[in-house]
GROMACS .gro file of C-alpha atoms in nm:
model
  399
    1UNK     CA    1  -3.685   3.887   0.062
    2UNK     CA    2  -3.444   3.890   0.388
    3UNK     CA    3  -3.155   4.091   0.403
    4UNK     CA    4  -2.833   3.935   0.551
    5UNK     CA    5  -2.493   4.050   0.672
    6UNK     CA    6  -2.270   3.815   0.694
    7UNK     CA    7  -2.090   3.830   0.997
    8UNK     CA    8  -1.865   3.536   1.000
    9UNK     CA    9  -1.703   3.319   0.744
   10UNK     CA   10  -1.739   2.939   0.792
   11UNK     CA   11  -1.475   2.609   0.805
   12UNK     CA   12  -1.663   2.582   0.418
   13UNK     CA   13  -1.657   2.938   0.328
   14UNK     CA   14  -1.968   2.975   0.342
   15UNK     CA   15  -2.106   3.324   0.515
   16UNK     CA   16  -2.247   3.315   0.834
   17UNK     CA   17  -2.574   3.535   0.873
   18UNK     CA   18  -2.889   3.556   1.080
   19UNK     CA   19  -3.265   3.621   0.959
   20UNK     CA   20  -3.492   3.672   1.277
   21UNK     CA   21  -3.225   3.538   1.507
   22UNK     CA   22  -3.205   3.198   1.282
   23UNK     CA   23  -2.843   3.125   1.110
   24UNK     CA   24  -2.862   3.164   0.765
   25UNK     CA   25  -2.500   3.048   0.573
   26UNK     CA   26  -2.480   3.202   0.246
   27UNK     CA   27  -2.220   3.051  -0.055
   28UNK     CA   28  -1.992   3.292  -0.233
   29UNK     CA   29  -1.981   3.529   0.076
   30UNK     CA   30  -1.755   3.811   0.231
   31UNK     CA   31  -1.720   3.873   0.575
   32UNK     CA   32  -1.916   4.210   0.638
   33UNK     CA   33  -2.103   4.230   0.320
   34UNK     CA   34  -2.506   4.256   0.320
   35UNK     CA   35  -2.728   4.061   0.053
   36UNK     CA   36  -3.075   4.044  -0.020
   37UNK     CA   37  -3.104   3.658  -0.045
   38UNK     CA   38  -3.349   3.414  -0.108
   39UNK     CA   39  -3.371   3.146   0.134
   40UNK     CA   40  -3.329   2.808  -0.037
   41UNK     CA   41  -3.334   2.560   0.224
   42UNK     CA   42  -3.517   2.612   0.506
   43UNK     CA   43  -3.420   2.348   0.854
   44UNK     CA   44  -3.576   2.297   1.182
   45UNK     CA   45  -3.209   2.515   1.299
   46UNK     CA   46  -3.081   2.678   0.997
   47UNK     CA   47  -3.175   2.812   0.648
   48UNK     CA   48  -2.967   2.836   0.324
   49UNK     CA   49  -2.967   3.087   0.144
   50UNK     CA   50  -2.872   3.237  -0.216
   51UNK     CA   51  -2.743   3.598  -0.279
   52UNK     CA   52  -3.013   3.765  -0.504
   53UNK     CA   53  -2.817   4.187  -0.457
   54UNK     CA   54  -2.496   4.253  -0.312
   55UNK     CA   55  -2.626   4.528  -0.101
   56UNK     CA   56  -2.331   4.621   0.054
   57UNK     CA   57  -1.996   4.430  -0.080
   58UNK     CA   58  -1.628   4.396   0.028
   59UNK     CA   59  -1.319   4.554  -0.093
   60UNK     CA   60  -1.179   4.264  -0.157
   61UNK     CA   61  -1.459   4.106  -0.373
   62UNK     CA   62  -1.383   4.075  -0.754
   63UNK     CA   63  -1.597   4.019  -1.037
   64UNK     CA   64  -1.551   3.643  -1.085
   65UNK     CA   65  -1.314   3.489  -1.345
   66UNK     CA   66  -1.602   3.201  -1.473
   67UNK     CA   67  -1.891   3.299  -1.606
   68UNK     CA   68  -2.061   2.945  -1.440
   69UNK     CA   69  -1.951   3.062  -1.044
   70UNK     CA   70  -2.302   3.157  -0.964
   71UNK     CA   71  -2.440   2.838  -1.081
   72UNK     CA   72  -2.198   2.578  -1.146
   73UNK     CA   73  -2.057   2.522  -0.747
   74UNK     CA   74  -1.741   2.361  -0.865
   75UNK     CA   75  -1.546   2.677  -0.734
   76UNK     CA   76  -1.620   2.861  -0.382
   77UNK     CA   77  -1.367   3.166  -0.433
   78UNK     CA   78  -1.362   3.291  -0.823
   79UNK     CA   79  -1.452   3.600  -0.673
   80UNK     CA   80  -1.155   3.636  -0.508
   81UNK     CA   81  -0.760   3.705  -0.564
   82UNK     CA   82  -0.576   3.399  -0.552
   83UNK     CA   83  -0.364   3.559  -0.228
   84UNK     CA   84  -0.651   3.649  -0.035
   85UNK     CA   85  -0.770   3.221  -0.110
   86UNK     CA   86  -0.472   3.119   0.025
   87UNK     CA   87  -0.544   3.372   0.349
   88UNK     CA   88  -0.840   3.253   0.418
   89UNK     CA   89  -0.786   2.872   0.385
   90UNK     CA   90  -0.495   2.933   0.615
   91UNK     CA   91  -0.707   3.141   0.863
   92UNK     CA   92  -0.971   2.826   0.843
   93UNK     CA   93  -0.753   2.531   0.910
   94UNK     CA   94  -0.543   2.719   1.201
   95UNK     CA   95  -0.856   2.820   1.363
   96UNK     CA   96  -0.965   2.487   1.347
   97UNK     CA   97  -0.667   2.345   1.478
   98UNK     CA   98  -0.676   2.599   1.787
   99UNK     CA   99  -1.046   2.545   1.825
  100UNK     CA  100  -0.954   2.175   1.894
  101UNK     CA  101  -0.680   2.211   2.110
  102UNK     CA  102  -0.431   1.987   1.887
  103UNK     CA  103  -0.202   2.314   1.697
  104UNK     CA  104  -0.161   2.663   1.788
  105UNK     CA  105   0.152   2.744   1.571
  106UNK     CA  106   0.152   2.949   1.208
  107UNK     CA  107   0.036   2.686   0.992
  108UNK     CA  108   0.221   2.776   0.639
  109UNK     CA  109  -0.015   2.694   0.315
  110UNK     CA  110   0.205   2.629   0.016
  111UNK     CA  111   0.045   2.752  -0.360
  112UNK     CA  112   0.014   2.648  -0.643
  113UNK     CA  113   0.237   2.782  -0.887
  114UNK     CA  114  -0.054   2.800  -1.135
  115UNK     CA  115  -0.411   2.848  -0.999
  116UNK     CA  116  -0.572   2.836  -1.308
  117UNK     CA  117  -0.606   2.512  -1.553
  118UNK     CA  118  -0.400   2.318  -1.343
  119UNK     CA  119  -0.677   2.031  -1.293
  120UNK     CA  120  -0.576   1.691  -1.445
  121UNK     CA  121  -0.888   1.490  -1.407
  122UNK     CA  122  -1.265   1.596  -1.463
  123UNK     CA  123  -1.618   1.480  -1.483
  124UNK     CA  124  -1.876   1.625  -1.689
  125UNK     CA  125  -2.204   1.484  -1.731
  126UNK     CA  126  -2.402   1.485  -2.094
  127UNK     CA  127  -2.721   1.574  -2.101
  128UNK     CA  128  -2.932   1.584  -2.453
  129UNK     CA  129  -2.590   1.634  -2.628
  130UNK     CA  130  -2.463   1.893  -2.390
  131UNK     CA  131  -2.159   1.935  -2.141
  132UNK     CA  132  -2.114   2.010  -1.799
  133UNK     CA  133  -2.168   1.972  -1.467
  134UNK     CA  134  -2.453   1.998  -1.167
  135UNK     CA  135  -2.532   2.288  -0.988
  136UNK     CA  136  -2.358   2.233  -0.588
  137UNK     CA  137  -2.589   1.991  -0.409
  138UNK     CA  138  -2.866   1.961  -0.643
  139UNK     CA  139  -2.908   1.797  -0.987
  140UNK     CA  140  -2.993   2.073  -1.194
  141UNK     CA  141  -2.770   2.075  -1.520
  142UNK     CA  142  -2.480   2.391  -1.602
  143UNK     CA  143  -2.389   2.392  -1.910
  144UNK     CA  144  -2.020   2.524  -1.964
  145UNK     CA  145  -1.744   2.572  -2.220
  146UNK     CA  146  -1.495   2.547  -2.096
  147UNK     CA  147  -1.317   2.492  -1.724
  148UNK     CA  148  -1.086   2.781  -1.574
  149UNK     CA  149  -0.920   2.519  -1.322
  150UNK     CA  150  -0.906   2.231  -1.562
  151UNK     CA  151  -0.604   2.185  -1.791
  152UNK     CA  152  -0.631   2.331  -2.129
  153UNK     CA  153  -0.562   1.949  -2.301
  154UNK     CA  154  -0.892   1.895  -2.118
  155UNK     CA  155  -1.054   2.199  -2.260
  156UNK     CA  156  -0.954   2.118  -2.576
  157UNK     CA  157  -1.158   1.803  -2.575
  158UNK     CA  158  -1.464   2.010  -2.467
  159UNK     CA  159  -1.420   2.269  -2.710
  160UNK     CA  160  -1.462   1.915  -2.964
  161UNK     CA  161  -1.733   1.728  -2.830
  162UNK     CA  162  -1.911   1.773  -3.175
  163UNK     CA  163  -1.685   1.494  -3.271
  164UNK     CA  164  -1.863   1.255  -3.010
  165UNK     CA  165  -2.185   1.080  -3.073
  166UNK     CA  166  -2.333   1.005  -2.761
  167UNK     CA  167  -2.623   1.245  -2.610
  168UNK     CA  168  -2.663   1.141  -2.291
  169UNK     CA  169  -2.434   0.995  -1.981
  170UNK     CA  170  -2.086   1.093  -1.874
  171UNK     CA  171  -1.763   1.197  -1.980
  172UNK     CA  172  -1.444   1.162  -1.741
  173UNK     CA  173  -1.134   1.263  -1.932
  174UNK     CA  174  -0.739   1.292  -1.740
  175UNK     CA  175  -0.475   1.391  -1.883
  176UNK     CA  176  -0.094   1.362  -1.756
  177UNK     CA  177   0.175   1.646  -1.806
  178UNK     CA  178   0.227   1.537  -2.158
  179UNK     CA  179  -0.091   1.603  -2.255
  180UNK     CA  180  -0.200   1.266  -2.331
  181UNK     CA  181  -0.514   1.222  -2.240
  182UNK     CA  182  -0.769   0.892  -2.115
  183UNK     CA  183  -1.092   0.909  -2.174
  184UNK     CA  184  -1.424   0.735  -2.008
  185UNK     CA  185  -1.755   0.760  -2.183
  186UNK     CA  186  -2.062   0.624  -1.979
  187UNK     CA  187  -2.385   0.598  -2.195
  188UNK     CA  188  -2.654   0.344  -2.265
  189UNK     CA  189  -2.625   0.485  -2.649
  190UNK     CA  190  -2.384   0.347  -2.899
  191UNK     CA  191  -2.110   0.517  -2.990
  192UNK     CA  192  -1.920   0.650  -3.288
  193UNK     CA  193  -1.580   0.857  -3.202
  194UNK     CA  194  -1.463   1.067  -3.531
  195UNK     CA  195  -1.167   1.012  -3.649
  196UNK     CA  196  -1.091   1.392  -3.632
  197UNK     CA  197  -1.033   1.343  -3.229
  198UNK     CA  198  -0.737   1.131  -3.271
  199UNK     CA  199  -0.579   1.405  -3.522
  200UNK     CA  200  -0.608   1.696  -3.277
  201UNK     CA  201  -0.542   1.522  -2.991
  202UNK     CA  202  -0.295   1.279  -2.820
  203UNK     CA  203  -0.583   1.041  -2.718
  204UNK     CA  204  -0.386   0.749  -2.569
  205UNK     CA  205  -0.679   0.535  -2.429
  206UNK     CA  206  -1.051   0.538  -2.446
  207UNK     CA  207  -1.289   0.357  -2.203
  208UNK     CA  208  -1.627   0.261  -2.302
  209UNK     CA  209  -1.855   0.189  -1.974
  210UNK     CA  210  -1.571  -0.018  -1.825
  211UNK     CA  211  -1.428  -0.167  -2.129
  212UNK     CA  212  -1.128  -0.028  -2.293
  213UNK     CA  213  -1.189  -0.005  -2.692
  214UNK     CA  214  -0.899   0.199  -2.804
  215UNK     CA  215  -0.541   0.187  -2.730
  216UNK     CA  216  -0.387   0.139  -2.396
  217UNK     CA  217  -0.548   0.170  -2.029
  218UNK     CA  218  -0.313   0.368  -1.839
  219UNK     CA  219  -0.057   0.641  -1.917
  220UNK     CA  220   0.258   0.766  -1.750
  221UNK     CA  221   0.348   1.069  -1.550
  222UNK     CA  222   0.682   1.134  -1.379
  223UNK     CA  223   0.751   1.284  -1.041
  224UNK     CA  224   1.046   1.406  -0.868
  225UNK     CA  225   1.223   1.068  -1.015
  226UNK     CA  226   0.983   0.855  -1.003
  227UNK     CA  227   0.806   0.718  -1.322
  228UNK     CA  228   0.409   0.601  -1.251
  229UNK     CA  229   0.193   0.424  -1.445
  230UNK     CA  230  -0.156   0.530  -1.416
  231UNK     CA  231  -0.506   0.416  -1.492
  232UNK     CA  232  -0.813   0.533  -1.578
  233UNK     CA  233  -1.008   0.494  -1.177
  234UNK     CA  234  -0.689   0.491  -1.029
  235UNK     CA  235  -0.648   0.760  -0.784
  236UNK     CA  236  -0.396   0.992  -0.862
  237UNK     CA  237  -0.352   1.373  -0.727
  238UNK     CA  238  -0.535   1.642  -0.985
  239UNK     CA  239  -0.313   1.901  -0.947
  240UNK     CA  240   0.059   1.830  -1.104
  241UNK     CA  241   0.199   2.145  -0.970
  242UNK     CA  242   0.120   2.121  -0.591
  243UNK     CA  243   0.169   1.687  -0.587
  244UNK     CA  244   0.521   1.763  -0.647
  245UNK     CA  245   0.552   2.034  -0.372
  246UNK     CA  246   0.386   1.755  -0.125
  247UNK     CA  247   0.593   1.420  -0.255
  248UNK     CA  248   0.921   1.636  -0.142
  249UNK     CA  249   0.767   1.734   0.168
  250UNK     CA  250   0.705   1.366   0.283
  251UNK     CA  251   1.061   1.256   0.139
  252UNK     CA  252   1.199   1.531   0.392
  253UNK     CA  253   0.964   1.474   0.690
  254UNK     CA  254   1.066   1.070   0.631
  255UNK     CA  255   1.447   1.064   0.543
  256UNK     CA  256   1.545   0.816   0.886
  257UNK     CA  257   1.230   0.603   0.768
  258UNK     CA  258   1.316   0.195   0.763
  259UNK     CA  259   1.013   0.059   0.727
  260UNK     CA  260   0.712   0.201   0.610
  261UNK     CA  261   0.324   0.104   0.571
  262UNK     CA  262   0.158   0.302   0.326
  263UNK     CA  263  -0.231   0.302   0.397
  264UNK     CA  264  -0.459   0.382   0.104
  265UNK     CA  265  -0.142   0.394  -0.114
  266UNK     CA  266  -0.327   0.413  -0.444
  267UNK     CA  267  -0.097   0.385  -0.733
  268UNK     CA  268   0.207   0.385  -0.462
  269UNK     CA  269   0.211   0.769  -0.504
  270UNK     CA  270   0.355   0.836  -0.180
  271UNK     CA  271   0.503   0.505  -0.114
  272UNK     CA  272   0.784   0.557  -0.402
  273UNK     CA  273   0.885   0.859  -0.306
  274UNK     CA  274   1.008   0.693   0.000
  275UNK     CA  275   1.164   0.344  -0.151
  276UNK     CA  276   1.334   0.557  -0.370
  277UNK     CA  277   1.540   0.731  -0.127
  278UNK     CA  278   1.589   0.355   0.009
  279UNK     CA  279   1.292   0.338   0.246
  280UNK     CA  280   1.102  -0.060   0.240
  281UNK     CA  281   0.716  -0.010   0.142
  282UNK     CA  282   0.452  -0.193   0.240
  283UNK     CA  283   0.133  -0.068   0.032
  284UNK     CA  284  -0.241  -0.175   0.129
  285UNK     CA  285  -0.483  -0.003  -0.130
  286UNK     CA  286  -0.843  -0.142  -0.234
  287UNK     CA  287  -0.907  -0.081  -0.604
  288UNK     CA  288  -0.714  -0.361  -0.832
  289UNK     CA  289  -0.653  -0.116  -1.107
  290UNK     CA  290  -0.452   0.030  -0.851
  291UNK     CA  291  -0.276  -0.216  -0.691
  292UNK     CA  292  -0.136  -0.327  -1.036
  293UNK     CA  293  -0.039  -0.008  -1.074
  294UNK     CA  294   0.177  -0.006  -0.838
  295UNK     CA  295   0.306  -0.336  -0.846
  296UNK     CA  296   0.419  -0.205  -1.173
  297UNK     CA  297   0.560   0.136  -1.078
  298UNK     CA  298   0.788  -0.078  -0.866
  299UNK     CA  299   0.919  -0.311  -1.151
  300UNK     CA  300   0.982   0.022  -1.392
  301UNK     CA  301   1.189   0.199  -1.127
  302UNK     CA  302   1.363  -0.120  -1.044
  303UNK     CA  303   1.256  -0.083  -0.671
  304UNK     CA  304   1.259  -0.417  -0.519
  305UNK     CA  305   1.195  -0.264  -0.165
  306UNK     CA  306   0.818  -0.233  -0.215
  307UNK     CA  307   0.551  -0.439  -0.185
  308UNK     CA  308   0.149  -0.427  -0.216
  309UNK     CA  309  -0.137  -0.579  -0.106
  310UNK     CA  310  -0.544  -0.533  -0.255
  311UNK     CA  311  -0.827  -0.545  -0.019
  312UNK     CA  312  -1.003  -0.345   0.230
  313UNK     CA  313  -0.727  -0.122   0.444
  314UNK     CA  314  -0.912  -0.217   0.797
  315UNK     CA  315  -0.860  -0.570   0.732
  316UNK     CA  316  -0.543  -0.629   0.604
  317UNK     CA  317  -0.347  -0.417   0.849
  318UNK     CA  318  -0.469  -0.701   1.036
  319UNK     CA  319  -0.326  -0.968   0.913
  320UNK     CA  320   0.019  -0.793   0.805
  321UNK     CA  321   0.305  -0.931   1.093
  322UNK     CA  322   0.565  -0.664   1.054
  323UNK     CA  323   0.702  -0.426   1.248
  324UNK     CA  324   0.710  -0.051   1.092
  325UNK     CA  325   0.927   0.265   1.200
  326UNK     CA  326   0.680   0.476   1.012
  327UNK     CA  327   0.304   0.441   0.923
  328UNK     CA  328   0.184   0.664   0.578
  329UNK     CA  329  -0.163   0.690   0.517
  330UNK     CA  330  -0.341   0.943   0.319
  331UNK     CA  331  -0.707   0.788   0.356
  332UNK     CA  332  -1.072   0.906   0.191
  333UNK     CA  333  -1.289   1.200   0.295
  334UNK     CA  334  -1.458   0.995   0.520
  335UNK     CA  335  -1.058   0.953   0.705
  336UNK     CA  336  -0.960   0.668   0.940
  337UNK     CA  337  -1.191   0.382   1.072
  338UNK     CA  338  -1.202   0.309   1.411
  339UNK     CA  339  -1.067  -0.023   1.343
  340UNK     CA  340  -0.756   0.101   1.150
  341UNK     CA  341  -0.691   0.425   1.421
  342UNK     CA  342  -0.684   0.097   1.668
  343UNK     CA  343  -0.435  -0.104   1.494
  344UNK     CA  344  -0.201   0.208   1.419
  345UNK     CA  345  -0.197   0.263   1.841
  346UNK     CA  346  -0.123  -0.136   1.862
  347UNK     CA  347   0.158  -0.081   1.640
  348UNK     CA  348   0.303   0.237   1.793
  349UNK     CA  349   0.535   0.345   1.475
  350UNK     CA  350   0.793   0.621   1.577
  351UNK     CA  351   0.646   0.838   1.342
  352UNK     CA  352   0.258   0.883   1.132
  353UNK     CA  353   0.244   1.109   0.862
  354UNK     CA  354  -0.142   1.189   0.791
  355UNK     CA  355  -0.208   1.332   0.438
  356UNK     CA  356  -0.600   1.490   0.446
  357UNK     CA  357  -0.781   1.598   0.210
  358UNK     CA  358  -1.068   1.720   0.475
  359UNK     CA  359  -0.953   1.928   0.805
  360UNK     CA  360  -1.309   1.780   0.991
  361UNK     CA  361  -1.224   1.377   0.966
  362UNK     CA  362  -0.829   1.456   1.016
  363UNK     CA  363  -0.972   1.648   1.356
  364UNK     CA  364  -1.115   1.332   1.458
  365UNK     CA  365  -0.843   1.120   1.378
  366UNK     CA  366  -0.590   1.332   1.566
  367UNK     CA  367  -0.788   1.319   1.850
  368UNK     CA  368  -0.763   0.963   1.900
  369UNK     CA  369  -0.354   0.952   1.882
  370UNK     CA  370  -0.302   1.278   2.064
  371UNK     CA  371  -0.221   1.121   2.388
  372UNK     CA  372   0.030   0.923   2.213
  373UNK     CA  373   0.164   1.145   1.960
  374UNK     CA  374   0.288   1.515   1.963
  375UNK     CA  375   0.209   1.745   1.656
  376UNK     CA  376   0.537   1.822   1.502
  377UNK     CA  377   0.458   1.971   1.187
  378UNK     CA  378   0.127   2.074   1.033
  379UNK     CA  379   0.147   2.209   0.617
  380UNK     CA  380  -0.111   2.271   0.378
  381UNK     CA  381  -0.089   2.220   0.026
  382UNK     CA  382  -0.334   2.412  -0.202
  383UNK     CA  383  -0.413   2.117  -0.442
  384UNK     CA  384  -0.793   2.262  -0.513
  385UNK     CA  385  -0.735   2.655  -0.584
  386UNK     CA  386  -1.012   2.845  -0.567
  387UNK     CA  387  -1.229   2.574  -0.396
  388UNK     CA  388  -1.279   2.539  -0.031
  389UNK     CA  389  -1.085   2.271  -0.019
  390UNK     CA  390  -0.708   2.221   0.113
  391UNK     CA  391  -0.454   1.915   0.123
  392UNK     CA  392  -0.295   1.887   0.482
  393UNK     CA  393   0.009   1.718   0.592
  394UNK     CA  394   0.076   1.627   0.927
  395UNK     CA  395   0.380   1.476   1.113
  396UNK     CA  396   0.317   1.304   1.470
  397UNK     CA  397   0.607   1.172   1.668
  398UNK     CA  398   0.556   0.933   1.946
  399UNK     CA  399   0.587   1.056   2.280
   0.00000   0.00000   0.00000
């Protein structure tokens, strides 16, 4: 069995090592610690591997708060103080910035007020009458009680799921700050919900496959003045705390904004922040569920300054005449198309404000507008503690 130190720290958090001059990156790493591994993936120009003894570990490293981190993959640093997480995301994204050329400044990384069960929205998978989740990048089933990171509503459920009667398939349960709580069961198997579920729990909605058969198919949440209506599929950001933290942000960064387009807007999350301070909203989103969603947001906070479109982002903006002082978009992983970048540069708003939820594809897309645009403000939000992931907001103002 190799032994590995791990002398640098991954974009991923992932260690950095070498066996026999090949890379090896390691999960759930410290910069200068030494493992035995075992190598689990093996590649023409690098290996994977998985810590089998902490030969040698860092000060810093704590025994983790979930019993599942070894196993489960849903968390990257439970084996670390929350301060040293938000370090070492903020080390990551300002190296990556500098690396690229595009932001050499202090990039600040706001946290979340609570790290732990601050997650809104999960998805477990049932297997043989069991929940939880798969193992990172595999399909090999973790069974877990309960969820540090998920809200304790959510928990709650799991902590019940005697009271289902399915045995195989998925559950996907959200919950808004009032603790109501949507539910999705996906199973081939019939169901039969006890009765006991609805007396413990503020159950507002349950969807079987994609039909709803109990009460209503949305709930509402309220943020920062704004009341939303939200759905099931609808996208909507997991962590209550840190959304609010970023809604003000954009309201600040976009208080001279006219006219705005709102790409990937969703359930208008962003969008509404800015009508309400007086701002018109155009909204292009793709899922229905969605777009209704908004349409209705509008109608309950009497905003008549807004209004959405459903369909595909790259070919809408197309076909949408206006003129707009400011251009929103807070796209997928996968970030911008090169279709949409292109139609952004024909229009030529005064200001873009880029919400990412993954540093690489934002890279990319900054590149394109950087002889356009200057950098004026780069944040990141902590939306995912204790994951490798991080929410980043970005201002560019036309040259």
């Amino acid at each position: 069995m190799p032994r590995v130190k791990i002398e640098k720290i991954d974009l991923e958090g992932k260690g950095i090592g070498y066996v026999n001059g090949k890379i090896v990156f390691v999960p759930n790493a410290l910069l200068g610690e030494i493992y035995d591994v075992l190598i689990v993936k093996e590649k023409k120009n690098y290996q994977i591997g998985k810590i089998q003894k902490i030969v040698s570990s860092h000060s810093n490293r704590l025994k983790p708060f979930c019993p599942y981190f070894f196993s489960c993959g849903g968390c990257d640093f439970a084996h670390l103080a929350y301060e040293d997480t938000i370090s070492l995301k903020k080390n990551m994204l300002e190296e990556l910035m500098r690396l690229n050329h595009l932001y050499v400044k202090e990039i600040p990384i706001i946290s979340s007020k609570e790290p732990f069960f601050y997650r809104n929205k999960v998805s477990l998978k049932v297997l043989d009458g069991k929940l939880g989740f798969y193992e990172g990048r595999s399909h090999s089933f973790v069974e877990i009680q309960e969820c540090k990171i998920a809200k304790q509503a959510i928990n709650e459920i799991l902590r019940d799921f005697e009271f289902f009667s399915f045995w195989n398939g998925e559950l996907i349960l959200r919950v808004n700050q009032n603790n109501e709580i949507l539910m999705q069961l996906i199973t081939k198997e019939k169901v039969n919900i006890s009765d006991i579920l609805f007396e413990k729990h503020k159950i507002v909605g349950i969807f079987l496959n994609d039909k709803c058969i109990y009460g209503v198919p949305y709930f509402f949440e309220r943020k920062n003045g704004v009341l939303y209506q939200v759905s099931m599929n609808s996208f909507f950001q997991v962590n209550d705390f840190i959304s609010e933290s970023l809604f003000w942000t954009i309201r600040e960064l976009s208080k001279n904004a006219k006219h705005v387009l709102d790409l990937y807007c969703g359930v208008g999350s962003l969008g509404l922040q800015l009508a309400k301070q007086g701002s018109i909203v155009t909204g292009i989103e793709l899922v229905p569920a969605a777009v209704l969603n908004a349409v209705k947001n509008a109608k309950l906070n009497h905003f008549r300054n807004c209004f959405f479109h459903c369909g595909k982002v790259e070919q809408l903006i197309l076909k949408i005449p206006l003129e707009f002082d400011t251009i929103l978009v807070d796209p997928p992983r996968s970030g911008l198309d090169a279709v949409t970048r292109k139609t952004i540069l024909d229009i030529l708003p005064n200001s873009l404000i880029y919400v990412s939820c993954n540093p690489y594809t934002l890279i990319r897309d900054l590149k394109e507008f950087y002889d356009f645009y200057d950098i004026k403000t780069v944040k990141g939000f902590d939306m995912f503690p204790f994951t490798r992931h991080i929410e980043t907001l970005c201002l560019l103002i036309k040259k």
